[in-house]
Amino acid sequence: MAERDKEEMELDITKMEFDFRGTSVICRSGSPLILADLKKVSVSKARAIVVLAEDGNADQSDARALRTVLSLTEVKEGLRGHLVVELSDLDNEVLVKLVGGDLVETVVAHDVIGRLTIQCARQPGLAQLHGMQFEEVLISFPDAIPCGVKVASSGEKIILNPDDSYVLQEGDEVLVIAEDDDSYAPTALPMVKEASLMHIIRPTRKPQKILLTGWRRDIDDMIVVQRRNLPKNLITPKTTERIFFCGWRRDMEDMILFQRMMREAQKVQISEKEREKKLIDGGLDISQLANIILVKREGNDVILRHLESLPLESFDSV
């Protein structure tokens, strides 16, 4: 249901050329703020209710979403389904949850996209599975079990339990066992973080006694070597991760605070002018940035000489 002509919505859906696999899509013209329109679509019997954000001003869109939630809570028959509300600004999430209570789950799409953008920059390959080996695909779905591949280059032939070394090509599809078709999604590969050996051999650990019976020529390889006897080139110091933000967005403070989830020290460089006040106004407490150093630069990111004045080769991600 939307405040658009029914025929227009049906025409737009037809242009998408989706294979609905037997699913019926019924369009209704109406407003979610009018109880009569909500009754017309039997909102009380819906298994799930999704309130979409509008284009344009974020606060106006969230204000309308809040009014929609209020309207839905006034349905006399009550709601059986799960209510998901898409918001445009993270700051408005608390108010919508206060009004909707346990019935409402909010999704701040702009915030999710911002965090996903950071993860994609820090972990290349997150945005797609193309080029990954099947053994990597197996551990990319925390809520599903990959069990096969539909190979595009072989006439969409289905291979169950392919070799771990099989590399996904463009157009391939992954077959998974999951609760529902929308209950899972690929995530970043688990990363084995490089750490100095002092974090592996803990001095507080109690000594272990191991009895080796017999002898073999490589017995020396079986004996654990103390850290003080390791070559110096095997002891790698921690390094600072350098991230370059090119441009600006209104929730920049949230993207910077997201870096606090990372344990290692980081240096974040910002290519805009007079932004510190906006960051503080947005809720960023500079004193919280224990492991983050902010470096602000003024420049135009479409002028080559401005970019060349920066040590771009020194950044881990842009």
Short mmCIF file of N, CA and C in Angstrom, two decimals, residues 77-230:
data_model
loop_
_atom_site.label_atom_id
_atom_site.label_comp_id
_atom_site.label_asym_id
_atom_site.label_seq_id
_atom_site.Cartn_x
_atom_site.Cartn_y
_atom_site.Cartn_z
N GLU A 77 -8.26 -4.11 16.13
CA GLU A 77 -8.09 -5.57 16.15
C GLU A 77 -6.71 -5.98 16.64
N GLY A 78 -5.77 -5.03 16.74
CA GLY A 78 -4.41 -5.35 17.14
C GLY A 78 -3.59 -5.87 15.98
N LEU A 79 -2.30 -5.98 16.19
CA LEU A 79 -1.40 -6.44 15.14
C LEU A 79 -0.82 -7.80 15.54
N ARG A 80 -0.82 -8.73 14.59
CA ARG A 80 -0.22 -10.04 14.83
C ARG A 80 1.23 -10.07 14.34
N GLY A 81 1.50 -9.29 13.32
CA GLY A 81 2.79 -9.39 12.64
C GLY A 81 3.89 -8.58 13.29
N HIS A 82 5.08 -8.86 12.82
CA HIS A 82 6.27 -8.16 13.25
C HIS A 82 6.35 -6.85 12.49
N LEU A 83 6.62 -5.74 13.19
CA LEU A 83 6.64 -4.42 12.58
C LEU A 83 8.09 -3.94 12.44
N VAL A 84 8.52 -3.73 11.20
CA VAL A 84 9.87 -3.24 10.91
C VAL A 84 9.76 -1.85 10.30
N VAL A 85 10.48 -0.89 10.89
CA VAL A 85 10.41 0.50 10.44
C VAL A 85 11.78 0.93 9.95
N GLU A 86 11.83 1.41 8.70
CA GLU A 86 13.08 1.93 8.15
C GLU A 86 13.17 3.42 8.48
N LEU A 87 14.26 3.80 9.14
CA LEU A 87 14.50 5.19 9.50
C LEU A 87 15.66 5.76 8.69
N SER A 88 15.73 7.08 8.66
CA SER A 88 16.80 7.75 7.91
C SER A 88 17.86 8.34 8.81
N ASP A 89 17.55 8.55 10.08
CA ASP A 89 18.50 9.18 11.01
C ASP A 89 18.55 8.37 12.30
N LEU A 90 19.75 8.02 12.71
CA LEU A 90 19.94 7.20 13.91
C LEU A 90 19.42 7.89 15.16
N ASP A 91 19.44 9.22 15.19
CA ASP A 91 19.01 9.96 16.38
C ASP A 91 17.52 9.81 16.65
N ASN A 92 16.73 9.46 15.64
CA ASN A 92 15.28 9.32 15.80
C ASN A 92 14.86 7.91 16.19
N GLU A 93 15.82 7.00 16.30
CA GLU A 93 15.50 5.60 16.58
C GLU A 93 14.88 5.43 17.96
N VAL A 94 15.40 6.14 18.95
CA VAL A 94 14.92 6.00 20.33
C VAL A 94 13.44 6.37 20.44
N LEU A 95 13.05 7.46 19.76
CA LEU A 95 11.67 7.93 19.85
C LEU A 95 10.70 6.92 19.24
N VAL A 96 11.06 6.35 18.09
CA VAL A 96 10.19 5.38 17.44
C VAL A 96 10.04 4.12 18.29
N LYS A 97 11.15 3.67 18.89
CA LYS A 97 11.08 2.50 19.76
C LYS A 97 10.26 2.79 21.02
N LEU A 98 10.33 4.03 21.51
CA LEU A 98 9.55 4.41 22.68
C LEU A 98 8.05 4.33 22.38
N VAL A 99 7.67 4.73 21.18
CA VAL A 99 6.25 4.72 20.80
C VAL A 99 5.80 3.30 20.46
N GLY A 100 6.62 2.57 19.72
CA GLY A 100 6.21 1.24 19.26
C GLY A 100 6.43 0.13 20.25
N GLY A 101 7.33 0.33 21.22
CA GLY A 101 7.60 -0.70 22.22
C GLY A 101 8.25 -1.93 21.63
N ASP A 102 7.95 -3.08 22.21
CA ASP A 102 8.55 -4.35 21.77
C ASP A 102 8.05 -4.78 20.40
N LEU A 103 6.95 -4.17 19.95
CA LEU A 103 6.38 -4.56 18.66
C LEU A 103 7.25 -4.12 17.49
N VAL A 104 8.06 -3.08 17.70
CA VAL A 104 8.78 -2.43 16.60
C VAL A 104 10.25 -2.81 16.59
N GLU A 105 10.75 -3.08 15.39
CA GLU A 105 12.18 -3.21 15.17
C GLU A 105 12.57 -2.18 14.12
N THR A 106 13.60 -1.38 14.42
CA THR A 106 14.00 -0.31 13.52
C THR A 106 15.25 -0.69 12.75
N VAL A 107 15.32 -0.19 11.53
CA VAL A 107 16.49 -0.37 10.68
C VAL A 107 16.87 1.00 10.14
N VAL A 108 18.04 1.48 10.54
CA VAL A 108 18.53 2.77 10.05
C VAL A 108 19.42 2.49 8.85
N ALA A 109 18.82 2.54 7.66
CA ALA A 109 19.52 2.12 6.46
C ALA A 109 20.79 2.93 6.22
N HIS A 110 20.72 4.24 6.44
CA HIS A 110 21.88 5.10 6.19
C HIS A 110 23.05 4.70 7.09
N ASP A 111 22.73 4.38 8.35
CA ASP A 111 23.78 3.99 9.29
C ASP A 111 24.36 2.64 8.92
N VAL A 112 23.49 1.69 8.52
CA VAL A 112 23.96 0.36 8.13
C VAL A 112 24.87 0.44 6.91
N ILE A 113 24.47 1.26 5.92
CA ILE A 113 25.28 1.42 4.72
C ILE A 113 26.63 2.03 5.05
N GLY A 114 26.63 3.00 5.97
CA GLY A 114 27.89 3.62 6.37
C GLY A 114 28.84 2.63 7.01
N ARG A 115 28.32 1.80 7.90
CA ARG A 115 29.18 0.81 8.56
C ARG A 115 29.63 -0.27 7.57
N LEU A 116 28.72 -0.64 6.67
CA LEU A 116 29.09 -1.64 5.67
C LEU A 116 30.16 -1.09 4.74
N THR A 117 30.09 0.21 4.45
CA THR A 117 31.10 0.84 3.60
C THR A 117 32.48 0.75 4.25
N ILE A 118 32.54 1.00 5.57
CA ILE A 118 33.81 0.90 6.28
C ILE A 118 34.33 -0.53 6.23
N GLN A 119 33.45 -1.50 6.49
CA GLN A 119 33.87 -2.89 6.48
C GLN A 119 34.35 -3.32 5.10
N CYS A 120 33.67 -2.82 4.05
CA CYS A 120 34.08 -3.16 2.68
C CYS A 120 35.46 -2.59 2.40
N ALA A 121 35.75 -1.40 2.94
CA ALA A 121 37.06 -0.79 2.70
C ALA A 121 38.15 -1.51 3.49
N ARG A 122 37.81 -1.93 4.72
CA ARG A 122 38.81 -2.58 5.56
C ARG A 122 39.01 -4.03 5.19
N GLN A 123 37.98 -4.65 4.62
CA GLN A 123 38.06 -6.06 4.25
C GLN A 123 37.61 -6.21 2.79
N PRO A 124 38.50 -5.98 1.84
CA PRO A 124 38.13 -6.08 0.43
C PRO A 124 37.54 -7.44 0.11
N GLY A 125 36.46 -7.45 -0.69
CA GLY A 125 35.81 -8.70 -1.06
C GLY A 125 34.52 -8.95 -0.30
N LEU A 126 34.22 -8.09 0.71
CA LEU A 126 33.00 -8.28 1.46
C LEU A 126 31.76 -8.06 0.59
N ALA A 127 31.85 -7.14 -0.36
CA ALA A 127 30.67 -6.76 -1.13
C ALA A 127 30.20 -7.86 -2.08
N GLN A 128 31.00 -8.88 -2.36
CA GLN A 128 30.57 -9.93 -3.28
C GLN A 128 31.36 -11.20 -3.01
N LEU A 129 30.80 -12.32 -3.45
CA LEU A 129 31.45 -13.62 -3.28
C LEU A 129 32.23 -14.02 -4.52
N HIS A 130 32.10 -13.21 -5.57
CA HIS A 130 32.78 -13.53 -6.83
C HIS A 130 34.28 -13.67 -6.60
N GLY A 131 34.85 -14.79 -7.06
CA GLY A 131 36.29 -15.01 -6.93
C GLY A 131 36.69 -15.74 -5.66
N MET A 132 35.73 -16.03 -4.78
CA MET A 132 36.04 -16.74 -3.54
C MET A 132 36.03 -18.24 -3.77
N GLN A 133 36.86 -18.96 -3.03
CA GLN A 133 36.82 -20.41 -3.07
C GLN A 133 35.65 -20.90 -2.22
N PHE A 134 35.16 -22.10 -2.55
CA PHE A 134 33.98 -22.61 -1.84
C PHE A 134 34.28 -22.83 -0.36
N GLU A 135 35.52 -23.15 -0.01
CA GLU A 135 35.85 -23.32 1.40
C GLU A 135 35.72 -22.01 2.16
N GLU A 136 35.89 -20.87 1.46
CA GLU A 136 35.67 -19.57 2.09
C GLU A 136 34.19 -19.25 2.17
N VAL A 137 33.43 -19.68 1.17
CA VAL A 137 31.99 -19.47 1.19
C VAL A 137 31.35 -20.21 2.36
N LEU A 138 31.88 -21.38 2.70
CA LEU A 138 31.32 -22.19 3.78
C LEU A 138 31.28 -21.45 5.11
N ILE A 139 32.26 -20.57 5.34
CA ILE A 139 32.32 -19.85 6.62
C ILE A 139 31.86 -18.40 6.48
N SER A 140 31.20 -18.09 5.36
CA SER A 140 30.73 -16.72 5.13
C SER A 140 29.26 -16.53 5.50
N PHE A 141 28.55 -17.61 5.83
CA PHE A 141 27.13 -17.53 6.16
C PHE A 141 26.91 -18.03 7.58
N PRO A 142 26.86 -17.14 8.57
CA PRO A 142 26.65 -17.59 9.96
C PRO A 142 25.27 -18.17 10.21
N ASP A 143 24.27 -17.82 9.38
CA ASP A 143 22.89 -18.27 9.62
C ASP A 143 22.40 -19.22 8.53
N ALA A 144 23.32 -19.80 7.76
CA ALA A 144 22.93 -20.74 6.72
C ALA A 144 24.07 -21.72 6.46
N ILE A 145 23.75 -22.82 5.79
CA ILE A 145 24.75 -23.85 5.50
C ILE A 145 24.87 -23.98 3.98
N PRO A 146 25.93 -23.45 3.37
CA PRO A 146 26.13 -23.66 1.93
C PRO A 146 26.35 -25.14 1.63
N CYS A 147 25.64 -25.64 0.62
CA CYS A 147 25.75 -27.06 0.31
C CYS A 147 25.98 -27.34 -1.17
N GLY A 148 25.99 -26.29 -2.00
CA GLY A 148 26.19 -26.52 -3.42
C GLY A 148 26.28 -25.22 -4.20
N VAL A 149 26.49 -25.39 -5.52
CA VAL A 149 26.64 -24.23 -6.40
C VAL A 149 25.87 -24.51 -7.70
N LYS A 150 25.14 -23.50 -8.18
CA LYS A 150 24.55 -23.56 -9.51
C LYS A 150 25.52 -22.85 -10.45
N VAL A 151 26.16 -23.62 -11.31
CA VAL A 151 27.25 -23.11 -12.15
C VAL A 151 26.67 -22.48 -13.40
N ALA A 152 26.89 -21.16 -13.56
CA ALA A 152 26.32 -20.44 -14.69
C ALA A 152 26.95 -20.86 -16.01
N SER A 153 28.26 -21.14 -15.98
CA SER A 153 28.97 -21.46 -17.22
C SER A 153 28.65 -22.86 -17.75
N SER A 154 27.97 -23.68 -16.95
CA SER A 154 27.63 -25.05 -17.38
C SER A 154 26.13 -25.23 -17.53
N GLY A 155 25.48 -24.18 -18.03
CA GLY A 155 24.04 -24.28 -18.21
C GLY A 155 23.28 -24.37 -16.92
N GLU A 156 23.77 -23.69 -15.88
CA GLU A 156 23.15 -23.68 -14.54
C GLU A 156 23.08 -25.09 -13.95
N LYS A 157 24.13 -25.86 -14.22
CA LYS A 157 24.22 -27.20 -13.62
C LYS A 157 24.45 -27.07 -12.12
N ILE A 158 23.78 -27.90 -11.36
CA ILE A 158 23.89 -27.85 -9.90
C ILE A 158 24.91 -28.88 -9.43
N ILE A 159 25.89 -28.41 -8.66
CA ILE A 159 26.91 -29.29 -8.08
C ILE A 159 26.75 -29.26 -6.57
N LEU A 160 26.43 -30.40 -5.98
CA LEU A 160 26.33 -30.50 -4.53
C LEU A 160 27.69 -30.84 -3.94
N ASN A 161 28.02 -30.20 -2.85
CA ASN A 161 29.28 -30.41 -2.14
C ASN A 161 30.48 -30.33 -3.10
N PRO A 162 30.68 -29.18 -3.75
CA PRO A 162 31.82 -29.05 -4.66
C PRO A 162 33.14 -29.08 -3.91
N ASP A 163 34.23 -29.20 -4.65
CA ASP A 163 35.55 -29.19 -4.03
C ASP A 163 35.78 -27.85 -3.33
N ASP A 164 36.54 -27.91 -2.22
CA ASP A 164 36.83 -26.69 -1.49
C ASP A 164 37.55 -25.66 -2.34
N SER A 165 38.28 -26.14 -3.35
CA SER A 165 39.07 -25.23 -4.18
C SER A 165 38.26 -24.61 -5.32
N TYR A 166 36.97 -24.98 -5.46
CA TYR A 166 36.17 -24.41 -6.54
C TYR A 166 36.02 -22.90 -6.34
N VAL A 167 36.31 -22.13 -7.38
CA VAL A 167 36.24 -20.66 -7.32
C VAL A 167 34.93 -20.19 -7.95
N LEU A 168 34.15 -19.41 -7.20
CA LEU A 168 32.89 -18.90 -7.72
C LEU A 168 33.13 -17.91 -8.85
N GLN A 169 32.41 -18.11 -9.95
CA GLN A 169 32.52 -17.24 -11.11
C GLN A 169 31.29 -16.33 -11.19
N GLU A 170 31.39 -15.32 -12.02
CA GLU A 170 30.28 -14.38 -12.18
C GLU A 170 29.05 -15.11 -12.70
N GLY A 171 27.93 -14.90 -12.03
CA GLY A 171 26.68 -15.56 -12.41
C GLY A 171 26.38 -16.80 -11.62
N ASP A 172 27.37 -17.37 -10.91
CA ASP A 172 27.12 -18.56 -10.08
C ASP A 172 26.19 -18.22 -8.93
N GLU A 173 25.43 -19.20 -8.50
CA GLU A 173 24.56 -19.05 -7.34
C GLU A 173 24.92 -20.10 -6.31
N VAL A 174 24.82 -19.71 -5.03
CA VAL A 174 25.16 -20.60 -3.92
C VAL A 174 23.88 -21.20 -3.35
N LEU A 175 23.84 -22.52 -3.22
CA LEU A 175 22.71 -23.21 -2.62
C LEU A 175 22.96 -23.35 -1.12
N VAL A 176 21.99 -22.94 -0.31
CA VAL A 176 22.16 -23.00 1.14
C VAL A 176 20.94 -23.63 1.78
N ILE A 177 21.15 -24.15 2.99
CA ILE A 177 20.06 -24.61 3.85
C ILE A 177 19.87 -23.55 4.92
N ALA A 178 18.67 -22.95 4.98
CA ALA A 178 18.43 -21.85 5.92
C ALA A 178 16.99 -21.88 6.38
N GLU A 179 16.70 -21.09 7.40
CA GLU A 179 15.36 -21.03 7.97
C GLU A 179 14.37 -20.46 6.97
N ASP A 180 14.78 -19.40 6.26
CA ASP A 180 13.91 -18.76 5.28
C ASP A 180 14.79 -18.10 4.23
N ASP A 181 14.17 -17.62 3.14
CA ASP A 181 14.97 -17.03 2.07
C ASP A 181 15.48 -15.63 2.42
N ASP A 182 14.98 -15.05 3.54
CA ASP A 182 15.46 -13.72 3.94
C ASP A 182 16.07 -13.73 5.35
N SER A 183 16.44 -14.92 5.82
CA SER A 183 16.96 -15.02 7.20
C SER A 183 18.49 -15.09 7.26
N TYR A 184 19.14 -14.93 6.11
CA TYR A 184 20.59 -15.08 6.10
C TYR A 184 21.20 -14.13 5.10
N ALA A 185 22.48 -13.89 5.25
CA ALA A 185 23.23 -13.04 4.32
C ALA A 185 24.71 -13.33 4.52
N PRO A 186 25.52 -13.17 3.47
CA PRO A 186 26.96 -13.38 3.63
C PRO A 186 27.58 -12.29 4.47
N THR A 187 28.58 -12.64 5.25
CA THR A 187 29.30 -11.68 6.07
C THR A 187 30.78 -11.75 5.72
N ALA A 188 31.54 -10.88 6.37
CA ALA A 188 32.98 -10.87 6.12
C ALA A 188 33.62 -12.16 6.62
N LEU A 189 34.66 -12.57 5.94
CA LEU A 189 35.38 -13.76 6.37
C LEU A 189 36.01 -13.52 7.74
N PRO A 190 36.01 -14.52 8.64
CA PRO A 190 36.71 -14.36 9.91
C PRO A 190 38.18 -14.09 9.65
N MET A 191 38.68 -13.02 10.24
CA MET A 191 40.06 -12.63 10.01
C MET A 191 40.95 -13.10 11.15
N VAL A 192 42.07 -13.70 10.82
CA VAL A 192 43.07 -14.07 11.81
C VAL A 192 44.01 -12.89 11.97
N LYS A 193 43.89 -12.21 13.07
CA LYS A 193 44.66 -10.99 13.27
C LYS A 193 46.11 -11.32 13.60
N GLU A 194 47.00 -10.59 12.96
CA GLU A 194 48.41 -10.76 13.23
C GLU A 194 48.74 -10.17 14.59
N ALA A 195 49.38 -10.91 15.43
CA ALA A 195 49.69 -10.44 16.77
C ALA A 195 51.13 -10.79 17.11
N SER A 196 51.70 -10.02 18.01
CA SER A 196 53.05 -10.34 18.45
C SER A 196 53.03 -11.58 19.32
N LEU A 197 54.12 -12.30 19.37
CA LEU A 197 54.15 -13.59 20.06
C LEU A 197 54.03 -13.44 21.57
N MET A 198 54.22 -12.22 22.07
CA MET A 198 54.08 -12.04 23.51
C MET A 198 52.63 -12.24 23.93
N HIS A 199 51.68 -12.11 23.00
CA HIS A 199 50.28 -12.33 23.32
C HIS A 199 49.91 -13.81 23.19
N ILE A 200 50.76 -14.60 22.60
CA ILE A 200 50.48 -16.02 22.44
C ILE A 200 51.05 -16.81 23.62
N ILE A 201 52.28 -16.50 23.98
CA ILE A 201 52.91 -17.16 25.13
C ILE A 201 52.70 -16.30 26.36
N ARG A 202 51.77 -16.69 27.19
CA ARG A 202 51.40 -15.89 28.35
C ARG A 202 52.24 -16.31 29.55
N PRO A 203 52.91 -15.37 30.21
CA PRO A 203 53.78 -15.72 31.33
C PRO A 203 53.03 -16.30 32.52
N THR A 204 51.71 -16.01 32.62
CA THR A 204 50.94 -16.51 33.77
C THR A 204 50.50 -17.96 33.58
N ARG A 205 50.70 -18.50 32.39
CA ARG A 205 50.25 -19.86 32.13
C ARG A 205 51.10 -20.87 32.92
N LYS A 206 50.44 -21.84 33.51
CA LYS A 206 51.16 -22.83 34.29
C LYS A 206 51.99 -23.74 33.38
N PRO A 207 53.19 -24.12 33.80
CA PRO A 207 54.03 -24.98 32.96
C PRO A 207 53.40 -26.37 32.80
N GLN A 208 53.54 -26.91 31.59
CA GLN A 208 53.02 -28.25 31.30
C GLN A 208 54.17 -29.25 31.26
N LYS A 209 53.89 -30.44 31.74
CA LYS A 209 54.87 -31.52 31.71
C LYS A 209 54.46 -32.53 30.63
N ILE A 210 55.34 -32.74 29.67
CA ILE A 210 55.06 -33.65 28.57
C ILE A 210 56.15 -34.73 28.55
N LEU A 211 55.74 -35.99 28.52
CA LEU A 211 56.68 -37.11 28.46
C LEU A 211 56.72 -37.64 27.03
N LEU A 212 57.89 -37.57 26.40
CA LEU A 212 58.09 -38.14 25.08
C LEU A 212 58.78 -39.49 25.24
N THR A 213 58.13 -40.57 24.85
CA THR A 213 58.74 -41.90 24.95
C THR A 213 59.29 -42.29 23.59
N GLY A 214 60.56 -42.61 23.54
CA GLY A 214 61.20 -42.95 22.28
C GLY A 214 61.97 -41.76 21.72
N TRP A 215 62.39 -41.89 20.47
CA TRP A 215 63.21 -40.85 19.86
C TRP A 215 62.95 -40.82 18.37
N ARG A 216 63.09 -39.63 17.74
CA ARG A 216 63.00 -39.48 16.30
C ARG A 216 63.95 -38.38 15.88
N ARG A 217 64.33 -38.39 14.60
CA ARG A 217 65.39 -37.49 14.17
C ARG A 217 64.99 -36.01 14.23
N ASP A 218 63.66 -35.71 14.15
CA ASP A 218 63.24 -34.30 14.21
C ASP A 218 62.67 -33.96 15.58
N ILE A 219 63.25 -34.55 16.62
CA ILE A 219 62.76 -34.30 17.98
C ILE A 219 62.86 -32.83 18.35
N ASP A 220 63.84 -32.14 17.75
CA ASP A 220 64.01 -30.73 18.08
C ASP A 220 62.82 -29.89 17.61
N ASP A 221 62.17 -30.29 16.50
CA ASP A 221 61.01 -29.55 16.02
C ASP A 221 59.79 -29.76 16.91
N MET A 222 59.81 -30.82 17.71
CA MET A 222 58.67 -31.10 18.57
C MET A 222 58.77 -30.38 19.91
N ILE A 223 59.93 -29.82 20.18
CA ILE A 223 60.13 -29.14 21.45
C ILE A 223 59.73 -27.67 21.30
N VAL A 224 58.95 -27.16 22.22
CA VAL A 224 58.50 -25.77 22.16
C VAL A 224 59.67 -24.85 22.46
N VAL A 225 59.86 -23.87 21.61
CA VAL A 225 60.95 -22.91 21.79
C VAL A 225 60.46 -21.72 22.58
N GLN A 226 61.24 -21.28 23.57
CA GLN A 226 60.88 -20.12 24.36
C GLN A 226 60.99 -18.86 23.51
N ARG A 227 60.21 -17.85 23.83
CA ARG A 227 60.18 -16.64 23.02
C ARG A 227 61.53 -15.94 22.99
N ARG A 228 62.27 -16.01 24.08
CA ARG A 228 63.55 -15.29 24.10
C ARG A 228 64.57 -15.89 23.14
N ASN A 229 64.31 -17.11 22.68
CA ASN A 229 65.24 -17.75 21.75
C ASN A 229 64.80 -17.61 20.29
N LEU A 230 63.63 -16.93 20.07
CA LEU A 230 63.16 -16.80 18.71
C LEU A 230 63.95 -15.71 17.98
#
